[in-house]
mmCIF file of C-alpha atoms and ligand atoms in Angstrom:
data_model
loop_
_atom_site.group_PDB
_atom_site.id
_atom_site.type_symbol
_atom_site.label_atom_id
_atom_site.label_comp_id
_atom_site.label_asym_id
_atom_site.label_seq_id
_atom_site.Cartn_x
_atom_site.Cartn_y
_atom_site.Cartn_z
ATOM 1 C CA UNK A 1 0.000 0.000 0.000
ATOM 2 C CA UNK A 2 1.355 3.419 -0.866
ATOM 3 C CA UNK A 3 0.448 6.844 0.513
ATOM 4 C CA UNK A 4 -2.517 7.207 -1.796
ATOM 5 C CA UNK A 5 -4.178 4.159 -0.274
ATOM 6 C CA UNK A 6 -3.916 1.767 -3.166
ATOM 7 C CA UNK A 7 -1.283 -0.736 -4.028
ATOM 8 C CA UNK A 8 1.233 -0.524 -6.869
ATOM 9 C CA UNK A 9 -0.727 -3.265 -8.602
ATOM 10 C CA UNK A 10 -3.967 -1.256 -8.343
ATOM 11 C CA UNK A 11 -2.135 1.790 -9.646
ATOM 12 C CA UNK A 12 -0.774 -0.146 -12.607
ATOM 13 C CA UNK A 13 -4.271 -1.449 -13.415
ATOM 14 C CA UNK A 14 -5.740 2.064 -13.264
ATOM 15 C CA UNK A 15 -3.014 3.373 -15.607
ATOM 16 C CA UNK A 16 -3.632 0.437 -17.949
ATOM 17 C CA UNK A 17 -7.379 1.188 -18.054
ATOM 18 C CA UNK A 18 -6.663 4.894 -18.599
ATOM 19 C CA UNK A 19 -4.121 3.995 -21.290
ATOM 20 C CA UNK A 20 -6.593 1.725 -23.056
ATOM 21 C CA UNK A 21 -9.045 4.651 -23.037
ATOM 22 C CA UNK A 22 -6.397 7.054 -24.300
ATOM 23 C CA UNK A 23 -5.528 4.674 -27.136
ATOM 24 C CA UNK A 24 -9.114 4.819 -28.431
ATOM 25 C CA UNK A 25 -10.862 7.942 -27.175
ATOM 26 C CA UNK A 26 -8.965 10.592 -29.157
ATOM 27 C CA UNK A 27 -8.627 9.556 -32.768
ATOM 28 C CA UNK A 28 -6.557 12.027 -34.748
ATOM 29 C CA UNK A 29 -6.106 10.530 -38.220
ATOM 30 C CA UNK A 30 -4.746 13.788 -39.653
ATOM 31 C CA UNK A 31 -2.265 13.983 -36.768
ATOM 32 C CA UNK A 32 -3.212 17.628 -36.296
ATOM 33 C CA UNK A 33 -0.801 19.405 -33.923
ATOM 34 C CA UNK A 34 1.284 16.248 -33.330
ATOM 35 C CA UNK A 35 4.865 16.881 -32.173
ATOM 36 C CA UNK A 36 6.424 14.167 -34.347
ATOM 37 C CA UNK A 37 8.026 10.876 -33.360
ATOM 38 C CA UNK A 38 11.389 12.454 -32.498
ATOM 39 C CA UNK A 39 9.892 14.431 -29.615
ATOM 40 C CA UNK A 40 7.886 11.397 -28.426
ATOM 41 C CA UNK A 41 11.027 9.246 -28.498
ATOM 42 C CA UNK A 42 12.986 11.780 -26.456
ATOM 43 C CA UNK A 43 10.208 12.068 -23.866
ATOM 44 C CA UNK A 44 9.918 8.259 -23.651
ATOM 45 C CA UNK A 45 13.697 7.917 -23.177
ATOM 46 C CA UNK A 46 13.683 10.713 -20.533
ATOM 47 C CA UNK A 47 16.069 12.644 -22.754
ATOM 48 C CA UNK A 48 13.927 15.800 -22.808
ATOM 49 C CA UNK A 49 13.919 18.116 -19.780
ATOM 50 C CA UNK A 50 10.539 18.119 -18.033
ATOM 51 C CA UNK A 51 10.133 21.888 -18.665
ATOM 52 C CA UNK A 52 10.365 21.230 -22.388
ATOM 53 C CA UNK A 53 8.281 18.055 -22.318
ATOM 54 C CA UNK A 54 5.534 19.710 -20.259
ATOM 55 C CA UNK A 55 4.008 21.534 -23.195
ATOM 56 C CA UNK A 56 3.460 18.214 -25.006
ATOM 57 C CA UNK A 57 1.794 16.377 -22.098
ATOM 58 C CA UNK A 58 -1.632 17.882 -22.772
ATOM 59 C CA UNK A 59 -1.382 16.757 -26.373
ATOM 60 C CA UNK A 60 -0.163 13.301 -25.414
ATOM 61 C CA UNK A 61 -3.181 12.767 -23.161
ATOM 62 C CA UNK A 62 -5.616 13.987 -25.811
ATOM 63 C CA UNK A 63 -4.266 12.331 -28.987
ATOM 64 C CA UNK A 64 -4.651 8.562 -29.274
ATOM 65 C CA UNK A 65 -2.065 8.056 -32.100
ATOM 66 C CA UNK A 66 0.567 10.042 -30.165
ATOM 67 C CA UNK A 67 -0.238 8.175 -26.970
ATOM 68 C CA UNK A 68 0.090 4.893 -28.891
ATOM 69 C CA UNK A 69 3.464 5.912 -30.348
ATOM 70 C CA UNK A 70 4.626 7.134 -26.962
ATOM 71 C CA UNK A 71 3.661 3.824 -25.268
ATOM 72 C CA UNK A 72 5.520 1.963 -27.991
ATOM 73 C CA UNK A 73 8.686 4.097 -27.599
ATOM 74 C CA UNK A 74 8.483 3.789 -23.822
ATOM 75 C CA UNK A 75 8.309 -0.006 -24.021
ATOM 76 C CA UNK A 76 11.272 -0.038 -26.436
ATOM 77 C CA UNK A 77 13.242 2.256 -24.127
ATOM 78 C CA UNK A 78 12.530 0.047 -21.110
ATOM 79 C CA UNK A 79 13.587 -3.008 -23.096
ATOM 80 C CA UNK A 80 16.877 -1.304 -24.034
ATOM 81 C CA UNK A 81 17.364 -0.207 -20.438
ATOM 82 C CA UNK A 82 16.819 -3.754 -19.175
ATOM 83 C CA UNK A 83 19.338 -4.983 -21.742
ATOM 84 C CA UNK A 84 21.846 -2.314 -20.628
ATOM 85 C CA UNK A 85 21.317 -3.279 -16.970
ATOM 86 C CA UNK A 86 21.830 -6.934 -17.871
ATOM 87 C CA UNK A 87 25.012 -6.017 -19.743
ATOM 88 C CA UNK A 88 26.240 -4.051 -16.706
ATOM 89 C CA UNK A 89 25.351 -6.960 -14.410
ATOM 90 C CA UNK A 90 27.226 -9.311 -16.748
ATOM 91 C CA UNK A 91 30.366 -7.138 -16.702
ATOM 92 C CA UNK A 92 30.196 -6.866 -12.900
ATOM 93 C CA UNK A 93 29.935 -10.642 -12.769
ATOM 94 C CA UNK A 94 33.002 -10.989 -15.033
ATOM 95 C CA UNK A 95 34.974 -8.527 -12.868
ATOM 96 C CA UNK A 96 34.022 -10.501 -9.731
ATOM 97 C CA UNK A 97 35.095 -13.738 -11.428
ATOM 98 C CA UNK A 98 38.443 -12.215 -12.454
ATOM 99 C CA UNK A 99 38.972 -10.828 -8.946
ATOM 100 C CA UNK A 100 38.137 -14.220 -7.444
ATOM 101 C CA UNK A 101 40.446 -15.934 -9.891
ATOM 102 C CA UNK A 102 43.268 -13.499 -9.021
ATOM 103 C CA UNK A 103 42.534 -13.964 -5.300
ATOM 104 C CA UNK A 104 42.758 -17.751 -5.459
ATOM 105 C CA UNK A 105 45.768 -17.633 -7.767
ATOM 106 C CA UNK A 106 47.755 -15.243 -5.587
ATOM 107 C CA UNK A 107 48.518 -17.569 -2.639
ATOM 108 C CA UNK A 108 50.112 -20.033 -5.073
ATOM 109 C CA UNK A 109 52.341 -17.259 -6.426
ATOM 110 C CA UNK A 110 53.396 -16.139 -2.966
ATOM 111 C CA UNK A 111 54.250 -19.736 -1.970
ATOM 112 C CA UNK A 112 56.631 -19.789 -4.933
ATOM 113 C CA UNK A 113 58.246 -16.466 -3.990
ATOM 114 C CA UNK A 114 58.503 -17.523 -0.333
ATOM 115 C CA UNK A 115 61.081 -20.149 -1.237
ATOM 116 C CA UNK A 116 64.602 -18.705 -1.363
ATOM 117 C CA UNK A 117 67.431 -20.489 -3.143
ATOM 118 C CA UNK A 118 70.883 -20.089 -1.583
ATOM 119 C CA UNK A 119 73.531 -21.325 -3.962
ATOM 120 C CA UNK A 120 76.725 -22.394 -2.167
ATOM 121 C CA UNK A 121 77.904 -24.732 -4.916
ATOM 122 C CA UNK A 122 80.826 -22.565 -5.994
ATOM 123 C CA UNK A 123 81.702 -21.303 -2.525
ATOM 124 C CA UNK A 124 84.927 -22.467 -0.964
ATOM 125 C CA UNK A 125 84.306 -24.548 2.122
ATOM 126 C CA UNK A 126 85.199 -22.243 4.997
ATOM 127 C CA UNK A 127 86.061 -23.814 8.269
ATOM 128 C CA UNK A 128 85.049 -22.293 11.574
ATOM 129 C CA UNK A 129 82.630 -19.714 12.866
ATOM 130 C CA UNK A 130 83.987 -16.765 10.862
ATOM 131 C CA UNK A 131 82.967 -16.393 7.207
ATOM 132 C CA UNK A 132 85.602 -15.813 4.525
ATOM 133 C CA UNK A 133 85.692 -11.991 4.234
ATOM 134 C CA UNK A 134 86.433 -12.250 0.490
ATOM 135 C CA UNK A 135 83.082 -13.900 -0.217
ATOM 136 C CA UNK A 136 80.219 -11.627 -1.329
ATOM 137 C CA UNK A 137 77.159 -12.095 0.928
ATOM 138 C CA UNK A 138 74.256 -14.278 -0.125
ATOM 139 C CA UNK A 139 71.126 -12.155 -0.451
ATOM 140 C CA UNK A 140 67.848 -13.502 0.941
ATOM 141 C CA UNK A 141 64.415 -11.976 1.264
ATOM 142 C CA UNK A 142 63.204 -12.086 4.891
ATOM 143 C CA UNK A 143 59.717 -13.039 3.644
ATOM 144 C CA UNK A 144 61.018 -16.420 2.495
ATOM 145 C CA UNK A 145 59.851 -19.146 4.857
ATOM 146 C CA UNK A 146 61.611 -21.984 3.095
ATOM 147 C CA UNK A 147 65.294 -21.955 2.200
ATOM 148 C CA UNK A 148 66.538 -24.320 -0.453
ATOM 149 C CA UNK A 149 70.293 -24.426 0.125
ATOM 150 C CA UNK A 150 72.508 -25.848 -2.630
ATOM 151 C CA UNK A 151 75.441 -27.143 -0.598
ATOM 152 C CA UNK A 152 79.079 -26.862 -1.812
ATOM 153 C CA UNK A 153 79.955 -29.414 -4.483
ATOM 154 C CA UNK A 154 80.894 -32.762 -3.016
ATOM 155 C CA UNK A 155 78.778 -32.319 0.159
ATOM 156 C CA UNK A 156 77.304 -35.555 1.443
ATOM 157 C CA UNK A 157 73.688 -36.427 2.223
ATOM 158 C CA UNK A 158 72.318 -36.587 5.730
ATOM 159 C CA UNK A 159 71.098 -34.434 8.605
ATOM 160 C CA UNK A 160 72.310 -30.836 8.744
ATOM 161 C CA UNK A 161 71.946 -28.005 11.260
ATOM 162 C CA UNK A 162 71.450 -24.477 10.005
ATOM 163 C CA UNK A 163 71.525 -21.280 11.998
ATOM 164 C CA UNK A 164 71.562 -17.575 11.329
ATOM 165 C CA UNK A 165 73.616 -15.541 13.765
ATOM 166 C CA UNK A 166 74.211 -11.849 14.267
ATOM 167 C CA UNK A 167 77.771 -10.544 13.687
ATOM 168 C CA UNK A 168 77.963 -10.419 17.511
ATOM 169 C CA UNK A 169 77.519 -14.200 17.556
ATOM 170 C CA UNK A 170 73.962 -14.202 18.956
ATOM 171 C CA UNK A 171 71.777 -16.830 17.293
ATOM 172 C CA UNK A 172 68.700 -15.570 15.471
ATOM 173 C CA UNK A 173 67.220 -18.725 13.968
ATOM 174 C CA UNK A 174 68.097 -22.403 14.110
ATOM 175 C CA UNK A 175 66.764 -25.049 11.785
ATOM 176 C CA UNK A 176 67.407 -28.624 10.855
ATOM 177 C CA UNK A 177 67.016 -30.516 7.606
ATOM 178 C CA UNK A 178 68.180 -33.507 5.652
ATOM 179 C CA UNK A 179 70.423 -32.968 2.620
ATOM 180 C CA UNK A 180 69.660 -35.041 -0.463
ATOM 181 C CA UNK A 181 71.671 -35.617 -3.634
ATOM 182 C CA UNK A 182 69.923 -35.402 -6.977
ATOM 183 C CA UNK A 183 71.754 -35.099 -10.335
ATOM 184 C CA UNK A 184 75.010 -34.400 -8.496
ATOM 185 C CA UNK A 185 73.472 -31.513 -6.541
ATOM 186 C CA UNK A 186 73.328 -31.741 -2.743
ATOM 187 C CA UNK A 187 70.386 -29.637 -1.590
ATOM 188 C CA UNK A 188 69.059 -28.960 1.856
ATOM 189 C CA UNK A 189 65.586 -27.545 2.473
ATOM 190 C CA UNK A 190 64.907 -25.900 5.836
ATOM 191 C CA UNK A 191 61.945 -23.958 7.191
ATOM 192 C CA UNK A 192 62.861 -20.556 8.642
ATOM 193 C CA UNK A 193 60.837 -17.689 10.056
ATOM 194 C CA UNK A 194 62.576 -14.339 9.739
ATOM 195 C CA UNK A 195 59.440 -12.197 9.636
ATOM 196 C CA UNK A 196 60.436 -10.409 12.863
ATOM 197 C CA UNK A 197 64.144 -10.048 11.943
ATOM 198 C CA UNK A 198 65.545 -6.740 10.725
ATOM 199 C CA UNK A 199 67.296 -6.458 7.402
ATOM 200 C CA UNK A 200 71.079 -6.358 7.458
ATOM 201 C CA UNK A 201 74.237 -8.428 7.528
ATOM 202 C CA UNK A 202 74.133 -11.807 9.236
ATOM 203 C CA UNK A 203 76.096 -15.030 9.166
ATOM 204 C CA UNK A 204 74.624 -18.264 7.856
ATOM 205 C CA UNK A 205 76.152 -21.288 9.569
ATOM 206 C CA UNK A 206 75.716 -24.807 8.300
ATOM 207 C CA UNK A 207 77.087 -28.031 9.654
ATOM 208 C CA UNK A 208 76.560 -31.690 9.168
ATOM 209 C CA UNK A 209 75.077 -32.708 12.494
ATOM 210 C CA UNK A 210 77.877 -33.266 15.046
ATOM 211 C CA UNK A 211 80.505 -31.728 12.713
ATOM 212 C CA UNK A 212 82.148 -28.311 12.508
ATOM 213 C CA UNK A 213 80.178 -25.183 11.495
ATOM 214 C CA UNK A 214 80.847 -23.615 8.099
ATOM 215 C CA UNK A 215 80.013 -19.899 7.877
ATOM 216 C CA UNK A 216 78.836 -17.711 4.992
ATOM 217 C CA UNK A 217 77.969 -14.016 5.014
ATOM 218 C CA UNK A 218 74.288 -13.396 4.319
ATOM 219 C CA UNK A 219 72.389 -10.180 3.653
ATOM 220 C CA UNK A 220 68.762 -10.243 4.748
ATOM 221 C CA UNK A 221 66.648 -7.922 2.646
HETATM 222 ZN ZN1 ZN B 301 -0.796 13.653 -31.657
#
């Protein structure tokens, strides 16, 4: 029920009855004083300002052919509008699908970038807790949660300890993993969490469990 006391359905029926009357009651075969289909089209498509359209409303409600044309243009306009709305809805749907696709794809990408490769294959094997000062530091992103360490050529398989220490000697992270040989490459994968560490120079220490530490300079980015 609306403010006038009758429902939208009642209102529609009244307009339909009035419209049926308008379509018949005012024949105007000569189309005397008719504004022409262009004006009717613009009114039907709401393209004409109301101030301009106002002067034609009297004619529209007292000329059956014009009212008929107007109803026809209005129906066509509504059909086009519905089609436009459907097209908009379809593009919104496509955008949502693309966003969803990107959202579900992204975690996979970040898993890939969270693995850091540290290549020690061509590094000399340093002995002791101090890294060789001539070696350039390995660079690792702190966001990486998995380090895939390619051990120096000739390294054997088995359990390894890994730790990252500050230049002062204080240990930041310790990890343990098992080195495996594949195609002549000894690689060691360890899980590390450096999310709370600051960027800077550190020392990566690796040892075969119960052996001596080997040290390499590392730059956390
Ligand atoms: Zn007319």
